[in-house]
PDB file of C-alpha atoms in Angstrom:
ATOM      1  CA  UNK A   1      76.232  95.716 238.336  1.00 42.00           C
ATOM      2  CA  UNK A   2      79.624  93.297 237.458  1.00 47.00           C
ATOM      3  CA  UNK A   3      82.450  95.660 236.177  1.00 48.00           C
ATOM      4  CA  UNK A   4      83.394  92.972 233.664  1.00 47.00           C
ATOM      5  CA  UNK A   5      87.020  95.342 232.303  1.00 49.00           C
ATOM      6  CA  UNK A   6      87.637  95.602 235.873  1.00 53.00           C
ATOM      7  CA  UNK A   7      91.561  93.781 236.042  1.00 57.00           C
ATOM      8  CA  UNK A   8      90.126  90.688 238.105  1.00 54.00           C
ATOM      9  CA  UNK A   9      87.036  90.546 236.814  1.00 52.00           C
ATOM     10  CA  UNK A  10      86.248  86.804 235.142  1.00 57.00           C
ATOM     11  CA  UNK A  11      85.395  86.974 231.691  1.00 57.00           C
ATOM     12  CA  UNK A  12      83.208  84.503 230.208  1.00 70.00           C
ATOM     13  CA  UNK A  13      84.226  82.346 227.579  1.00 73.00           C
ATOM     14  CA  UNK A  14      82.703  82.455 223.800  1.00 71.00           C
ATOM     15  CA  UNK A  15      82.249  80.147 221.286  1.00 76.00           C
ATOM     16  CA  UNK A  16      84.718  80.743 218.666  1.00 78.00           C
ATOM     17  CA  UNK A  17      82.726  81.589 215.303  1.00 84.00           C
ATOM     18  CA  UNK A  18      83.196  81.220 211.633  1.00 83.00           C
ATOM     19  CA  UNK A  19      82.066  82.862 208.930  1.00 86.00           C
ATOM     20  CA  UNK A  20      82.131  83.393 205.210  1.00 80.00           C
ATOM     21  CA  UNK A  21      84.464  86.518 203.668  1.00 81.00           C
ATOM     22  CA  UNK A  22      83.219  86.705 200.075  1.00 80.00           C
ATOM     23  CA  UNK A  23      86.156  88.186 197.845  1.00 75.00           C
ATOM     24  CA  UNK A  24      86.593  87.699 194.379  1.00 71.00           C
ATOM     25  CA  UNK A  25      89.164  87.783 191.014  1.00 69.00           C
ATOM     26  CA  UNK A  26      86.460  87.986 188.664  1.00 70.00           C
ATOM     27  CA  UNK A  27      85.531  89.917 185.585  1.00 64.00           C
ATOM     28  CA  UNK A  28      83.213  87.398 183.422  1.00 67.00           C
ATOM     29  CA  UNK A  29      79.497  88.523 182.672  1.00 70.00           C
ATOM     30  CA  UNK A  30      76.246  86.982 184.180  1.00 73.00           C
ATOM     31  CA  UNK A  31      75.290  85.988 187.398  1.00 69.00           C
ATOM     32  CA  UNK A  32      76.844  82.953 188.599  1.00 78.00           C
ATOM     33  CA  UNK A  33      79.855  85.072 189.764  1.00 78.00           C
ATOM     34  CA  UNK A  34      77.196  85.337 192.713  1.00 84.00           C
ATOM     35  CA  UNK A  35      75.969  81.521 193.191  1.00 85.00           C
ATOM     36  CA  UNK A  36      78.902  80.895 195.702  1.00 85.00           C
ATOM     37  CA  UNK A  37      77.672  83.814 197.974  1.00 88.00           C
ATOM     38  CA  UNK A  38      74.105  82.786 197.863  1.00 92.00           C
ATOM     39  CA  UNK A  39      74.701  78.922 198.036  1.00 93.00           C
ATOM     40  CA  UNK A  40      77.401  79.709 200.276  1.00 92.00           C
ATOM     41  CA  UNK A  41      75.503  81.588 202.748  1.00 95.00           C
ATOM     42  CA  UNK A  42      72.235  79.243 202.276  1.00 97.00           C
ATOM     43  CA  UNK A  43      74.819  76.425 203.682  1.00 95.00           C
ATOM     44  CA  UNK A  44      76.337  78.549 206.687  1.00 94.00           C
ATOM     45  CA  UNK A  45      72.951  80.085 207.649  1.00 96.00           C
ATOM     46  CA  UNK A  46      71.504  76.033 207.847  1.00 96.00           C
ATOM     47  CA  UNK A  47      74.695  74.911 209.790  1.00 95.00           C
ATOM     48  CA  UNK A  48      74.794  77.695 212.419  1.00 92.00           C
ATOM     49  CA  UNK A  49      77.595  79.542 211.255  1.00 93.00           C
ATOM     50  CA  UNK A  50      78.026  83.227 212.210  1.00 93.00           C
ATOM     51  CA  UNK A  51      78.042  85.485 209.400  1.00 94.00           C
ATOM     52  CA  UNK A  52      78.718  86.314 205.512  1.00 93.00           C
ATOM     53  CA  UNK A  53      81.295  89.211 204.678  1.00 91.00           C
ATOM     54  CA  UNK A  54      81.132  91.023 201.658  1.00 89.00           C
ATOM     55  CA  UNK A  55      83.876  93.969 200.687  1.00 86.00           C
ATOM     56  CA  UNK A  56      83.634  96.901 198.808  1.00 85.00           C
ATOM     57  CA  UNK A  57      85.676  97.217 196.175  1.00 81.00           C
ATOM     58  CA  UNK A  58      85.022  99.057 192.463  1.00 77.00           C
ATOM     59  CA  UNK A  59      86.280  98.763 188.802  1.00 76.00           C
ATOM     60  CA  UNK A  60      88.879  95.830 189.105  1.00 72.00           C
ATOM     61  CA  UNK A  61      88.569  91.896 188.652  1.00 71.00           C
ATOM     62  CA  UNK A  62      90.061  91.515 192.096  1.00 70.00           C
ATOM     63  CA  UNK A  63      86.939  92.437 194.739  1.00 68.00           C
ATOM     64  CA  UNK A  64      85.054  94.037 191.757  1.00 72.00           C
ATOM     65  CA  UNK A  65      82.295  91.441 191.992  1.00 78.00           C
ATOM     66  CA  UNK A  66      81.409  93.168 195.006  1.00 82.00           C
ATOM     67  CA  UNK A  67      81.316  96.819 194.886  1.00 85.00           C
ATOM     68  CA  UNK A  68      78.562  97.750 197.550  1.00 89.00           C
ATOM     69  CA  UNK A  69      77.853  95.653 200.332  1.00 92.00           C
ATOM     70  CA  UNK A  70      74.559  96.903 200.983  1.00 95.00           C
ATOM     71  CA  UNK A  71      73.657  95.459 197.429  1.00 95.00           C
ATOM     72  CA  UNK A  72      74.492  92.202 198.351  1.00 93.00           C
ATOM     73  CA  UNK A  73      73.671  91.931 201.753  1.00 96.00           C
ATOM     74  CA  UNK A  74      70.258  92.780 200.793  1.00 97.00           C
ATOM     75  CA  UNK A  75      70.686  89.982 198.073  1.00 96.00           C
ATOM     76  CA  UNK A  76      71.657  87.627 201.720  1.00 97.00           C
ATOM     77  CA  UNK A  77      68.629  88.999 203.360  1.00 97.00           C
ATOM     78  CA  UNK A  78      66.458  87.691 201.076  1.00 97.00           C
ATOM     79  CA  UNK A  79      67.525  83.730 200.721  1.00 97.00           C
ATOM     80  CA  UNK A  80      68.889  83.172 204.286  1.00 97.00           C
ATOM     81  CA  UNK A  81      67.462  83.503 208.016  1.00 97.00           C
ATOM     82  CA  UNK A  82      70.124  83.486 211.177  1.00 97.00           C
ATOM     83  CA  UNK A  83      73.411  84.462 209.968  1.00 95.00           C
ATOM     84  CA  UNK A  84      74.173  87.657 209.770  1.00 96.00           C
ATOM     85  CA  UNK A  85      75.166  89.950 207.704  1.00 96.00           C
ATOM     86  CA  UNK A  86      78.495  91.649 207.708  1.00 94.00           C
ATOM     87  CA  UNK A  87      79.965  94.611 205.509  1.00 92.00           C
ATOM     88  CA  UNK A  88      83.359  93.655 205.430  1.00 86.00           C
ATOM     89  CA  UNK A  89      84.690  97.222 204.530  1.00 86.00           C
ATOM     90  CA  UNK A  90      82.246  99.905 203.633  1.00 89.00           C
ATOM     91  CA  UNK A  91      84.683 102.578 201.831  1.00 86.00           C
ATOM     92  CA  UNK A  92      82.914 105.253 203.639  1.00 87.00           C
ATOM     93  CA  UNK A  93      84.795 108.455 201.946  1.00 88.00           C
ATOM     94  CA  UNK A  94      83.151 106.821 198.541  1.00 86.00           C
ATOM     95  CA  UNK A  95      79.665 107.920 200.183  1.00 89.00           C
ATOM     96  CA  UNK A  96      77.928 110.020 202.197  1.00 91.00           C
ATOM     97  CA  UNK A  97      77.117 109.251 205.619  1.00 93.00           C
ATOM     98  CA  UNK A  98      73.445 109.544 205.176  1.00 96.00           C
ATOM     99  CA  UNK A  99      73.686 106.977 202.605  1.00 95.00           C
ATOM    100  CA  UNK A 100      74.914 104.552 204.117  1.00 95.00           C
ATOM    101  CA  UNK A 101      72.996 104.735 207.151  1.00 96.00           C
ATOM    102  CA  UNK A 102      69.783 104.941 205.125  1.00 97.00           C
ATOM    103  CA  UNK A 103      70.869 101.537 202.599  1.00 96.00           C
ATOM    104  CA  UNK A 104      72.096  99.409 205.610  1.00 96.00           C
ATOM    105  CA  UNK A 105      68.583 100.282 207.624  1.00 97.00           C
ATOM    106  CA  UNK A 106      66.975  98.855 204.680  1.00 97.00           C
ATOM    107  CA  UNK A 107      69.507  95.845 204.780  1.00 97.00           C
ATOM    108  CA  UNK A 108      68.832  95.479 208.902  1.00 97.00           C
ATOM    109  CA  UNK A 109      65.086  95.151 208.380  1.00 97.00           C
ATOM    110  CA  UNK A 110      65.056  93.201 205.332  1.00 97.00           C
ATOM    111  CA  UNK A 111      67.284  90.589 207.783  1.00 97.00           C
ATOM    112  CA  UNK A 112      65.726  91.483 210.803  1.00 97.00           C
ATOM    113  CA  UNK A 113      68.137  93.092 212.769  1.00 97.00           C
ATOM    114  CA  UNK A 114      71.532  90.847 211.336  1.00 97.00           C
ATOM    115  CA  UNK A 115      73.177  93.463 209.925  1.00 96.00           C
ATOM    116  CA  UNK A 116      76.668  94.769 211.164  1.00 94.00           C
ATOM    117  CA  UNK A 117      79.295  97.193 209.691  1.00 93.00           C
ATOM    118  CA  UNK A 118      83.318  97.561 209.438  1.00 91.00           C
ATOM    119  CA  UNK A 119      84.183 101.082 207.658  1.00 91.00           C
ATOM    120  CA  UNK A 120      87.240 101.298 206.138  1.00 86.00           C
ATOM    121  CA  UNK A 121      89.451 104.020 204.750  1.00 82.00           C
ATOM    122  CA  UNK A 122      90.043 103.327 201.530  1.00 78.00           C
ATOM    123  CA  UNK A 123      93.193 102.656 199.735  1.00 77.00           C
ATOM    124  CA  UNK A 124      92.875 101.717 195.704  1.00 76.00           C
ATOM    125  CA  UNK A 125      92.881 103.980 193.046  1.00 74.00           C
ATOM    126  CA  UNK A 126      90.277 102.038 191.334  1.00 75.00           C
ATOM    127  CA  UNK A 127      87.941 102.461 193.847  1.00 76.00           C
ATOM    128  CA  UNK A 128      88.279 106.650 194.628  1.00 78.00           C
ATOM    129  CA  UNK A 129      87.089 106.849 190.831  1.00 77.00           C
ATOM    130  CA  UNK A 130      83.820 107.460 192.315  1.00 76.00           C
ATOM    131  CA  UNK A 131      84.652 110.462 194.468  1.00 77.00           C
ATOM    132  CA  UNK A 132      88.244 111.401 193.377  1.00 72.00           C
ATOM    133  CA  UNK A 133      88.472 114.562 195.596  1.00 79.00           C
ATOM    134  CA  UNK A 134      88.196 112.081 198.857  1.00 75.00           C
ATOM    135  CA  UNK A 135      91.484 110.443 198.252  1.00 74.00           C
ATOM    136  CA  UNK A 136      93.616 112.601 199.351  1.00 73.00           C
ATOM    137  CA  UNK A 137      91.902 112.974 203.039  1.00 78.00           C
ATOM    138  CA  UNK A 138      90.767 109.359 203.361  1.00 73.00           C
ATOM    139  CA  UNK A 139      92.154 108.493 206.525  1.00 77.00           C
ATOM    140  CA  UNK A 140      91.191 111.661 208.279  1.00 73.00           C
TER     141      UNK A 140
END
């Protein structure tokens, strides 16, 4: 088997890929705060782009549009085919780890197998609302 970290080992070259990073300033009602991420992603999946990335963020116009990731990836899953679907940050102190495993599984076979996660820390107010005693020990 090729040791491909070995120091003069040749690594192959990859196609440099784009991909969507929903993130909005929005607090209007209805639903057409979402047409962009679902037209968007209807476009990139069609034109062989790589993924869409959706944030969490909670209870403020900038990123509040998107305050679970699973929500709207599952939304993703449903209107698009190849490009997958990315959690751009899932605030993982906000939730417990069964959770999230069990709502992204969901997500992963509702898009057959395009699902992949970044977990983040946390760092706004706004958003420890939901679990106010993690704050203080996010980054551990």
């Amino acid at each position: 088997m090729e040791d491909h970290f070995a120091p003069d080992a040749k690594l192959e070259s990859l196609p440099l890929g784009f991909s969507l990073f929903m993130w909005g300033n929005d607090d209007a009602p209805g639903r057409d705060k979402y047409r962009l991420m679902l037209e968007g992603a209807k476009y990139f999946d069609r034109n062989g782009f790589e993924a869409v990335v959706d944030p969490e963020r909670h209870f403020h116009a900038f990123g509040g549009p998107y305050p679970n990731p699973s929500v709207t990836g599952a939304a993703l899953a449903a209107v698009t085919e190849n490009i997958g679907i990315r959690a751009g940050s899932c605030v993982s102190p906000l939730h417990h780890p069964i959770r999230i495993a069990e709502e992204w599984a969901v997500v992963d076979n509702l898009s057959n197998g395009r699902v992949g996660l970044a977990f983040a820390s946390g760092w706004q107010a706004n958003d420890f609302v939901l679990r106010p005693e993690t704050m203080p020990t996010a980054r551990a």
